[in-house]
PDB file of N, CA and C in Angstrom:
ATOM      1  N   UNK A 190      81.883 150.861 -59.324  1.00  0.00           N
ATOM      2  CA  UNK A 190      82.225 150.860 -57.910  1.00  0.00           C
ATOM      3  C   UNK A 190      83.161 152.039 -57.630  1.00  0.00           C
ATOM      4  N   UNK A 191      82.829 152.552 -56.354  1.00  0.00           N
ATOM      5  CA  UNK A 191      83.908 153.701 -56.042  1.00  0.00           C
ATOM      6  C   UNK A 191      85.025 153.875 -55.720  1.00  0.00           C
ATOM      7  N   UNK A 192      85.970 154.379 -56.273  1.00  0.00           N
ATOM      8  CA  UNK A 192      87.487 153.920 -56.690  1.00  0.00           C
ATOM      9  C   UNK A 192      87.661 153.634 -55.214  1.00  0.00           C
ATOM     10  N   UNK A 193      87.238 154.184 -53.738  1.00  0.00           N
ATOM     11  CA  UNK A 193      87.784 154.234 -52.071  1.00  0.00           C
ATOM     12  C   UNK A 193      87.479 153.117 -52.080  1.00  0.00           C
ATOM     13  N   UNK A 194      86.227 152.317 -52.552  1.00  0.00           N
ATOM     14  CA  UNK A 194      86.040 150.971 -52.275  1.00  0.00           C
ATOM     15  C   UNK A 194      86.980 149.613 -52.820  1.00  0.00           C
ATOM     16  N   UNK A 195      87.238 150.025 -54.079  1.00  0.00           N
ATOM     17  CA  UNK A 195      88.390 149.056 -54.974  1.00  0.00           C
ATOM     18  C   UNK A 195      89.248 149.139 -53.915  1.00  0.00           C
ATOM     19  N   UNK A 196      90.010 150.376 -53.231  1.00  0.00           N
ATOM     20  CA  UNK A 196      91.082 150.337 -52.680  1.00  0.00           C
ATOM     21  C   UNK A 196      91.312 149.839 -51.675  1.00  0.00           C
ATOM     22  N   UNK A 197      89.904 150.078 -50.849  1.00  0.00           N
ATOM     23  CA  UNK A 197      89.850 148.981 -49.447  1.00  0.00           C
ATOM     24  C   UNK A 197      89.907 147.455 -49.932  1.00  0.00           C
ATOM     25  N   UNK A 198      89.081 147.515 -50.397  1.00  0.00           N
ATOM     26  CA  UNK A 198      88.943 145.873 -50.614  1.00  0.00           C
ATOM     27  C   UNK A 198      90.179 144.798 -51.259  1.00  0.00           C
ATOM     28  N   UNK A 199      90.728 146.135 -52.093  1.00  0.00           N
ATOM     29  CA  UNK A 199      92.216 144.973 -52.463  1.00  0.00           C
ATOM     30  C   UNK A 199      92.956 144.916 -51.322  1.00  0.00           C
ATOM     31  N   UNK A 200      92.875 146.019 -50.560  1.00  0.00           N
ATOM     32  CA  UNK A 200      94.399 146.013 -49.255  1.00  0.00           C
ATOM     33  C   UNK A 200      93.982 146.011 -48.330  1.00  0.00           C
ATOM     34  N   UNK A 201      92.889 146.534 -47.935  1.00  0.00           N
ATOM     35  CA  UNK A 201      92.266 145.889 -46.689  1.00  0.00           C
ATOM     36  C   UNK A 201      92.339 147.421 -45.967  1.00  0.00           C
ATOM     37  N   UNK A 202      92.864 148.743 -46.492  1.00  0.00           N
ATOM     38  CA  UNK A 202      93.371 149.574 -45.523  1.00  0.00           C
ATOM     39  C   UNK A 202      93.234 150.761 -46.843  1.00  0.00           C
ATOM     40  N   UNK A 203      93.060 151.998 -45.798  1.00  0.00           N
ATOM     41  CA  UNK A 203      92.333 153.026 -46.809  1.00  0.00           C
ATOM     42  C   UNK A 203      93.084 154.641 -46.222  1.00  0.00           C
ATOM     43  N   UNK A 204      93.944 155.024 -47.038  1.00  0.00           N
ATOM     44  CA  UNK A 204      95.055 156.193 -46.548  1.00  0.00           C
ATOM     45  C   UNK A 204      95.500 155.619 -45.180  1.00  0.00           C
ATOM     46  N   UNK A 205      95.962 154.361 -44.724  1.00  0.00           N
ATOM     47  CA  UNK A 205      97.060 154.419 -43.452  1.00  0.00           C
ATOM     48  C   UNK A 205      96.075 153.822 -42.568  1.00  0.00           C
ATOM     49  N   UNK A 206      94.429 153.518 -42.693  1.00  0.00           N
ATOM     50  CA  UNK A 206      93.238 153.362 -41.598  1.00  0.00           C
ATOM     51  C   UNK A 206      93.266 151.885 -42.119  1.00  0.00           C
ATOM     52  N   UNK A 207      92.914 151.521 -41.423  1.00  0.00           N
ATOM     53  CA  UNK A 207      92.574 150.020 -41.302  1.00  0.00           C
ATOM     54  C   UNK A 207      91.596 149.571 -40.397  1.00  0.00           C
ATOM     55  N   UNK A 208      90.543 148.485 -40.593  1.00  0.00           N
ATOM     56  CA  UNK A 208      89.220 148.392 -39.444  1.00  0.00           C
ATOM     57  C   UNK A 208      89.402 147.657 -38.581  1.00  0.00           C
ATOM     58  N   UNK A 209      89.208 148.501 -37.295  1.00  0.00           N
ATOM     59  CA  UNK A 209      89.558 147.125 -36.207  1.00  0.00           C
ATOM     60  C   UNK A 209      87.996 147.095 -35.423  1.00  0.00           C
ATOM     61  N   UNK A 210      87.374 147.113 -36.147  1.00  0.00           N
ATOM     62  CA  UNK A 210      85.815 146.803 -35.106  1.00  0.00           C
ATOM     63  C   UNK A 210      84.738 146.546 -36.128  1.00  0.00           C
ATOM     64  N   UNK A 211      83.666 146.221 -36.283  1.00  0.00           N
ATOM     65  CA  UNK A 211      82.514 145.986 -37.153  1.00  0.00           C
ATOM     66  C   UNK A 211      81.370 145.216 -36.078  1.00  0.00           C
ATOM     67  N   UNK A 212      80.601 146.142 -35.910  1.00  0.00           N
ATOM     68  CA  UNK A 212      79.174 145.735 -35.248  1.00  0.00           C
ATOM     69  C   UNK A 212      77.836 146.068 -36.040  1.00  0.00           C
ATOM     70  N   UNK A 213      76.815 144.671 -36.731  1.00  0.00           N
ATOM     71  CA  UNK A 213      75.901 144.972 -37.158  1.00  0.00           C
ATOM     72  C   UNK A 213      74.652 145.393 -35.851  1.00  0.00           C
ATOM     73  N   UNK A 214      73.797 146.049 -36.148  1.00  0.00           N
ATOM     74  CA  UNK A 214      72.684 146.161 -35.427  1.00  0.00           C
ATOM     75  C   UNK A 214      71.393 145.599 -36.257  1.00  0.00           C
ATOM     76  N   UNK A 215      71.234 144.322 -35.936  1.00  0.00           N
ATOM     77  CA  UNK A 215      70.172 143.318 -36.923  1.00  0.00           C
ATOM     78  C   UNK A 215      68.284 144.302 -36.732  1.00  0.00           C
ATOM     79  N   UNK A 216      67.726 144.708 -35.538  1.00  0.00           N
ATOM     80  CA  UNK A 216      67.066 145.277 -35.821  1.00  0.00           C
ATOM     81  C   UNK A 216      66.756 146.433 -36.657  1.00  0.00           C
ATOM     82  N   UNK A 217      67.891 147.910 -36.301  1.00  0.00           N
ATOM     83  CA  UNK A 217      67.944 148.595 -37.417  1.00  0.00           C
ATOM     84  C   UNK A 217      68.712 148.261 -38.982  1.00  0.00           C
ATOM     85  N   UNK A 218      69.157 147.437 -38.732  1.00  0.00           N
ATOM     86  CA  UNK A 218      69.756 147.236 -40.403  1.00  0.00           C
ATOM     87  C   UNK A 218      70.730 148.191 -40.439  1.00  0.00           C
ATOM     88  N   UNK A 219      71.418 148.728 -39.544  1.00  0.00           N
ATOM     89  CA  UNK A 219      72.576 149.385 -39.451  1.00  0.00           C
ATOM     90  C   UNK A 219      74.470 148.698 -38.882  1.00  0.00           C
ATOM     91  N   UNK A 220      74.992 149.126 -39.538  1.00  0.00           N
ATOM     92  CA  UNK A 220      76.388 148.707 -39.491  1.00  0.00           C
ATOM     93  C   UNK A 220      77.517 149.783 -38.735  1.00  0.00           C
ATOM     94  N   UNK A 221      78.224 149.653 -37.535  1.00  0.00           N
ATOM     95  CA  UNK A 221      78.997 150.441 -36.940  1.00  0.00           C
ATOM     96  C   UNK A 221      80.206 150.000 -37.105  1.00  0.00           C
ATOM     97  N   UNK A 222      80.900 150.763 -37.650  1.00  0.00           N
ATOM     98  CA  UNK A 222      82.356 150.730 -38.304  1.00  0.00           C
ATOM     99  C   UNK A 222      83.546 151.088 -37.266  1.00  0.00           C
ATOM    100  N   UNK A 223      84.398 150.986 -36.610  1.00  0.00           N
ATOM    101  CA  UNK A 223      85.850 151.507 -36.682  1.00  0.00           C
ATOM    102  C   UNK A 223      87.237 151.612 -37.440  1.00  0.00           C
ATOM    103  N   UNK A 224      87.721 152.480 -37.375  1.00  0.00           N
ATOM    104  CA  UNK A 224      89.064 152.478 -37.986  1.00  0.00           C
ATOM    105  C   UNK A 224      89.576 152.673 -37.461  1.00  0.00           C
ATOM    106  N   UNK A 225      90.896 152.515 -37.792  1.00  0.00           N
ATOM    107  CA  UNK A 225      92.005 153.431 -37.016  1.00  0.00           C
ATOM    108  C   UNK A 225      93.452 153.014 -37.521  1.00  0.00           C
ATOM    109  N   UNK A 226      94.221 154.454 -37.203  1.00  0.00           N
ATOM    110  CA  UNK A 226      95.961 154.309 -37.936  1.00  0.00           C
ATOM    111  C   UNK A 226      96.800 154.068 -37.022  1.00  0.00           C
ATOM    112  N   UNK A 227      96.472 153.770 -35.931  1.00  0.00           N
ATOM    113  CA  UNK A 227      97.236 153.202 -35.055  1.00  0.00           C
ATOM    114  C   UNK A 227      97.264 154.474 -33.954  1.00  0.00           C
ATOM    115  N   UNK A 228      96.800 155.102 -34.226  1.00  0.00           N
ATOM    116  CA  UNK A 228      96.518 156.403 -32.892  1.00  0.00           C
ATOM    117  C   UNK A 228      95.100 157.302 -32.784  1.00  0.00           C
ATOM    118  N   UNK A 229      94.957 157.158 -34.028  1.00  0.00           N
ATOM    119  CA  UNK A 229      93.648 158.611 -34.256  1.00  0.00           C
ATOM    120  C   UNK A 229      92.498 156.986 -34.400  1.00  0.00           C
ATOM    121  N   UNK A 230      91.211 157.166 -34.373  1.00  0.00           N
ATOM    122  CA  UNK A 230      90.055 156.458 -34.567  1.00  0.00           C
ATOM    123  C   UNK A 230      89.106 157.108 -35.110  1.00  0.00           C
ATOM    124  N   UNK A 231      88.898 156.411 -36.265  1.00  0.00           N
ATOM    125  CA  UNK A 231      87.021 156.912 -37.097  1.00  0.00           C
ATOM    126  C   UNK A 231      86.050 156.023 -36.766  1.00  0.00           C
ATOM    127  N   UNK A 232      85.124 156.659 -36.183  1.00  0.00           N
ATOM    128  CA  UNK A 232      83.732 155.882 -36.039  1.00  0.00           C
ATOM    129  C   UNK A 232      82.725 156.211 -36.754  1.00  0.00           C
ATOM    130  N   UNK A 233      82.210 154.917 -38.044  1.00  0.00           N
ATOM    131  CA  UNK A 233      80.981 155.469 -38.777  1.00  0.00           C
ATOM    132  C   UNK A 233      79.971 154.741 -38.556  1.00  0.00           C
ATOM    133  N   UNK A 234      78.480 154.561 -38.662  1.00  0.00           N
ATOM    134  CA  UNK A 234      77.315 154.191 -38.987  1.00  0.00           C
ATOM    135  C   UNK A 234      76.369 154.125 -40.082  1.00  0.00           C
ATOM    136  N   UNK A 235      76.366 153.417 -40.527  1.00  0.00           N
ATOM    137  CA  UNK A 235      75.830 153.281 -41.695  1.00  0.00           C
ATOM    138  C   UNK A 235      74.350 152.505 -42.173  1.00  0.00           C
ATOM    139  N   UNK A 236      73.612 152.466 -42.583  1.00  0.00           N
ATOM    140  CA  UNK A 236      73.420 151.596 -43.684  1.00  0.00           C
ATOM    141  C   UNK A 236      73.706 150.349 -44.321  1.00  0.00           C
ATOM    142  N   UNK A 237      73.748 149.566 -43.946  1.00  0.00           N
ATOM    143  CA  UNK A 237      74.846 147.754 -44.749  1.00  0.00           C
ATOM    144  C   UNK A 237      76.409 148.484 -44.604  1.00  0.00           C
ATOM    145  N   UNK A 238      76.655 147.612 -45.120  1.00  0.00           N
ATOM    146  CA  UNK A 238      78.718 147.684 -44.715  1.00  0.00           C
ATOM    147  C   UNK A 238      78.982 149.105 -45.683  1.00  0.00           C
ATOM    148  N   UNK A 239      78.882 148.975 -47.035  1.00  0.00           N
ATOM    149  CA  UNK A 239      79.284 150.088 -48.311  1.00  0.00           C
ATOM    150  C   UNK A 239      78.983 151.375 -47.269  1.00  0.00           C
ATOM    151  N   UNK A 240      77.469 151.655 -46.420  1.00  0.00           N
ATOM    152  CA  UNK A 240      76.943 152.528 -46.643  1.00  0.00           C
ATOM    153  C   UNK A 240      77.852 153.340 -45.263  1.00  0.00           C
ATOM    154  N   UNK A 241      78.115 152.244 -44.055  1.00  0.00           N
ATOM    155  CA  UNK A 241      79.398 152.761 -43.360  1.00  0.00           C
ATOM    156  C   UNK A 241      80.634 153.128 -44.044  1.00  0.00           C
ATOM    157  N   UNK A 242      81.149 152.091 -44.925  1.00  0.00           N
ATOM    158  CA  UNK A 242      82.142 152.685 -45.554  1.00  0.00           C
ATOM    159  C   UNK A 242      82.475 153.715 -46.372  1.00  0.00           C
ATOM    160  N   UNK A 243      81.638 154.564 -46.799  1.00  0.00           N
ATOM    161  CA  UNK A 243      81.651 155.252 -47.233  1.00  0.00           C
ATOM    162  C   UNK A 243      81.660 156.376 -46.315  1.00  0.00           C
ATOM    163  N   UNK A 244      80.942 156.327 -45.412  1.00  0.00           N
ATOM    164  CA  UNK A 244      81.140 157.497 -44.380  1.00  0.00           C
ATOM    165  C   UNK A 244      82.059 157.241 -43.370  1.00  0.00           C
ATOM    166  N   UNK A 245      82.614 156.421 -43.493  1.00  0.00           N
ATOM    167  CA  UNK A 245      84.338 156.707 -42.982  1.00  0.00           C
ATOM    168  C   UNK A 245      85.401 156.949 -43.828  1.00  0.00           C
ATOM    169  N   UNK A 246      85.582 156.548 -44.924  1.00  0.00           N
ATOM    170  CA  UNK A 246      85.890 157.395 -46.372  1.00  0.00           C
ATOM    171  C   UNK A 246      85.826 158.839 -45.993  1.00  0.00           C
ATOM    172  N   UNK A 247      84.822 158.949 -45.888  1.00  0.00           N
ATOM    173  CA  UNK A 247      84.441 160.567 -45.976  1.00  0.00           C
ATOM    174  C   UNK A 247      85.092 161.236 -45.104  1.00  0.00           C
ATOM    175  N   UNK A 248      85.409 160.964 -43.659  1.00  0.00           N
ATOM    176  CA  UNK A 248      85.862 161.475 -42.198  1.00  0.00           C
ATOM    177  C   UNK A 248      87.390 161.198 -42.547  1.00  0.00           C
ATOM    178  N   UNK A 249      87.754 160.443 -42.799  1.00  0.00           N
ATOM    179  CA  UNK A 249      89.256 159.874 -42.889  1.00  0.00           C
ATOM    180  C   UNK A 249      89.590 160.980 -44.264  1.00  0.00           C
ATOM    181  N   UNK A 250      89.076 160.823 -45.351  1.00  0.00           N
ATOM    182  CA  UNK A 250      89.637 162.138 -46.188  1.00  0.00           C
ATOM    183  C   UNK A 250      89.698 163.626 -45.599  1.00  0.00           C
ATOM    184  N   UNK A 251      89.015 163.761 -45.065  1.00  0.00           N
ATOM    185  CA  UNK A 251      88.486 165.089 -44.019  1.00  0.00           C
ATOM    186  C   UNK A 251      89.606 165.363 -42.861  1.00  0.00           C
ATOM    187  N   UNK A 252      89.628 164.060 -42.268  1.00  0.00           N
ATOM    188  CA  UNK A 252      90.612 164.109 -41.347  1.00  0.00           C
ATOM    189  C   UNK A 252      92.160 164.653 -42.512  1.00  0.00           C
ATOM    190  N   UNK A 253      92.320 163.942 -43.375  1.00  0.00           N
ATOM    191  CA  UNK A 253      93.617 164.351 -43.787  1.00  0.00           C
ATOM    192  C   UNK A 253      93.872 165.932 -44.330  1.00  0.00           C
ATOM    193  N   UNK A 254      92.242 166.180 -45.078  1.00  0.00           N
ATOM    194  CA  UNK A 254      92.623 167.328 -45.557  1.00  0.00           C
ATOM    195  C   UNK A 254      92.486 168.303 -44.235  1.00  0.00           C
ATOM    196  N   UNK A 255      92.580 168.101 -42.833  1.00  0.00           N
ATOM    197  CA  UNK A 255      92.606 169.044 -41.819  1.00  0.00           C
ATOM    198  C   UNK A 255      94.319 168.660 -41.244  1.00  0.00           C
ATOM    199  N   UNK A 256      94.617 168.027 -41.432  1.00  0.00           N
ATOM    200  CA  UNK A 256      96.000 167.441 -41.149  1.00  0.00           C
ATOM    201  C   UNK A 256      97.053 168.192 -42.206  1.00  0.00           C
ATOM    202  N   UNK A 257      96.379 168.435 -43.156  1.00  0.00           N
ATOM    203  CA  UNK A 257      97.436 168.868 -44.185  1.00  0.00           C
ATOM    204  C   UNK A 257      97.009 170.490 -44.601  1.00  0.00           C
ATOM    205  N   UNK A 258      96.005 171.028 -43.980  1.00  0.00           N
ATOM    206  CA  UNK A 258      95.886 172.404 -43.842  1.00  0.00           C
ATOM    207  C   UNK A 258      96.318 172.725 -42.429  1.00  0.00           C
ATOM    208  N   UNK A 259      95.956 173.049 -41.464  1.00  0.00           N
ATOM    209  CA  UNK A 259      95.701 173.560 -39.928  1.00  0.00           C
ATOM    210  C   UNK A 259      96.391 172.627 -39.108  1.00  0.00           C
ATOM    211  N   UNK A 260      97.317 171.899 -38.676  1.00  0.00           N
ATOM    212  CA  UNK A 260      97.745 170.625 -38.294  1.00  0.00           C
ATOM    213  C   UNK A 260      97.614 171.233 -36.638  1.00  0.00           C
ATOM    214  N   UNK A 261      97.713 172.729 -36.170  1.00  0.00           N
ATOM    215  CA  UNK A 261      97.471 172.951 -34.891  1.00  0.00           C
ATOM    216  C   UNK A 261      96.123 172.446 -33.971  1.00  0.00           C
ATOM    217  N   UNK A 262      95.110 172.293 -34.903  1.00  0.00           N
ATOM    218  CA  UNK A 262      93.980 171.861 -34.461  1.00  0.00           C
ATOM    219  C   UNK A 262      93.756 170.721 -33.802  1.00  0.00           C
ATOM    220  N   UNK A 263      94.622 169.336 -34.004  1.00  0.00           N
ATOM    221  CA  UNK A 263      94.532 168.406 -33.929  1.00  0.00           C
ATOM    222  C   UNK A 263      95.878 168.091 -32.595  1.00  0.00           C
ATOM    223  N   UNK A 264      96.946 169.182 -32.967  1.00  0.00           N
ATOM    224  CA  UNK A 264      98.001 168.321 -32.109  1.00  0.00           C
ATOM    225  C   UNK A 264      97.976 168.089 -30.616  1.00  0.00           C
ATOM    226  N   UNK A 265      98.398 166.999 -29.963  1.00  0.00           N
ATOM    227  CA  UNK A 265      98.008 166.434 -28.528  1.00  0.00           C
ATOM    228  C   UNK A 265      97.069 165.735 -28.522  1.00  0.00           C
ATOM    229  N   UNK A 266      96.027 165.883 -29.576  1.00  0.00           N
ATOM    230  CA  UNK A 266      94.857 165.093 -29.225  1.00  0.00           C
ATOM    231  C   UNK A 266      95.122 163.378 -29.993  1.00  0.00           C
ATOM    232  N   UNK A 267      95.035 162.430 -28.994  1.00  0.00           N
ATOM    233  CA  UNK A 267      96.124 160.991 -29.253  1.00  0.00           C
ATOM    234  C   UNK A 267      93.869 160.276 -29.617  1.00  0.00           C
ATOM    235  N   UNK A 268      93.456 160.986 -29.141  1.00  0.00           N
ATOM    236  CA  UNK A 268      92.025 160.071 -29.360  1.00  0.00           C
ATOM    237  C   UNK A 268      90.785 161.253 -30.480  1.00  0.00           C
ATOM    238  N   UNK A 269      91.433 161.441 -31.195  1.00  0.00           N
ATOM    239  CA  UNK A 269      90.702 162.497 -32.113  1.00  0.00           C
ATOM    240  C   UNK A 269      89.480 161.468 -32.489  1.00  0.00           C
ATOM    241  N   UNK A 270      87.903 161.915 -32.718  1.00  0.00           N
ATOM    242  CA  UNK A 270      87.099 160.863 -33.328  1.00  0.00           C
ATOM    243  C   UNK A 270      86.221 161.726 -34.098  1.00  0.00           C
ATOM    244  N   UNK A 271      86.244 161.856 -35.433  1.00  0.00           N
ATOM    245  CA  UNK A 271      85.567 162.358 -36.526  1.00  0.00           C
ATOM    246  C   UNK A 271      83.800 162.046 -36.313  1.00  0.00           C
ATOM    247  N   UNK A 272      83.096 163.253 -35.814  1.00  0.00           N
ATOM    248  CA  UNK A 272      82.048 162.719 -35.657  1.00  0.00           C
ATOM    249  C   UNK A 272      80.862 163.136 -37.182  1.00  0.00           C
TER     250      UNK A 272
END
């Protein structure tokens, strides 16, 4: 299992994000994810739950490594959404 997944699943919360939304779509077999750190929001789609989670994994690491290079890019924006 992938170490991002161990980490959600013991704490519930993944670098500072935590999920406040989960909508399956029963015809496509797709899963719509939110996160969020209490200001910024990731929205993923997936595949079953893993296959969202993983692609908010992906945006939320992304998001940080743009936070911790270029931090001008982002500042003011209170509704940033990793598409």
């Amino acid at each position: 299992m992938d170490k991002r997944l161990k980490e959600y699943y013991k704490t519930k919360k993944y670098r500072g994000f935590y999920k406040v939304g989960e909508h399956r779509h029963r015809w496509t077999g797709t899963t719509h994810l939110t996160f969020s750190d209490g200001s910024k929001q990731v929205h993923a789609v997936g595949l079953f739950r893993e296959g969202a989670l993983e692609k908010a994994f992906n945006k939320i690491d992304k998001f940080h490594n743009t936070q911790n290079g270029d931090k001008s890019t982002l500042k003011g924006d209170k509704n940033f959404i990793l598409a």
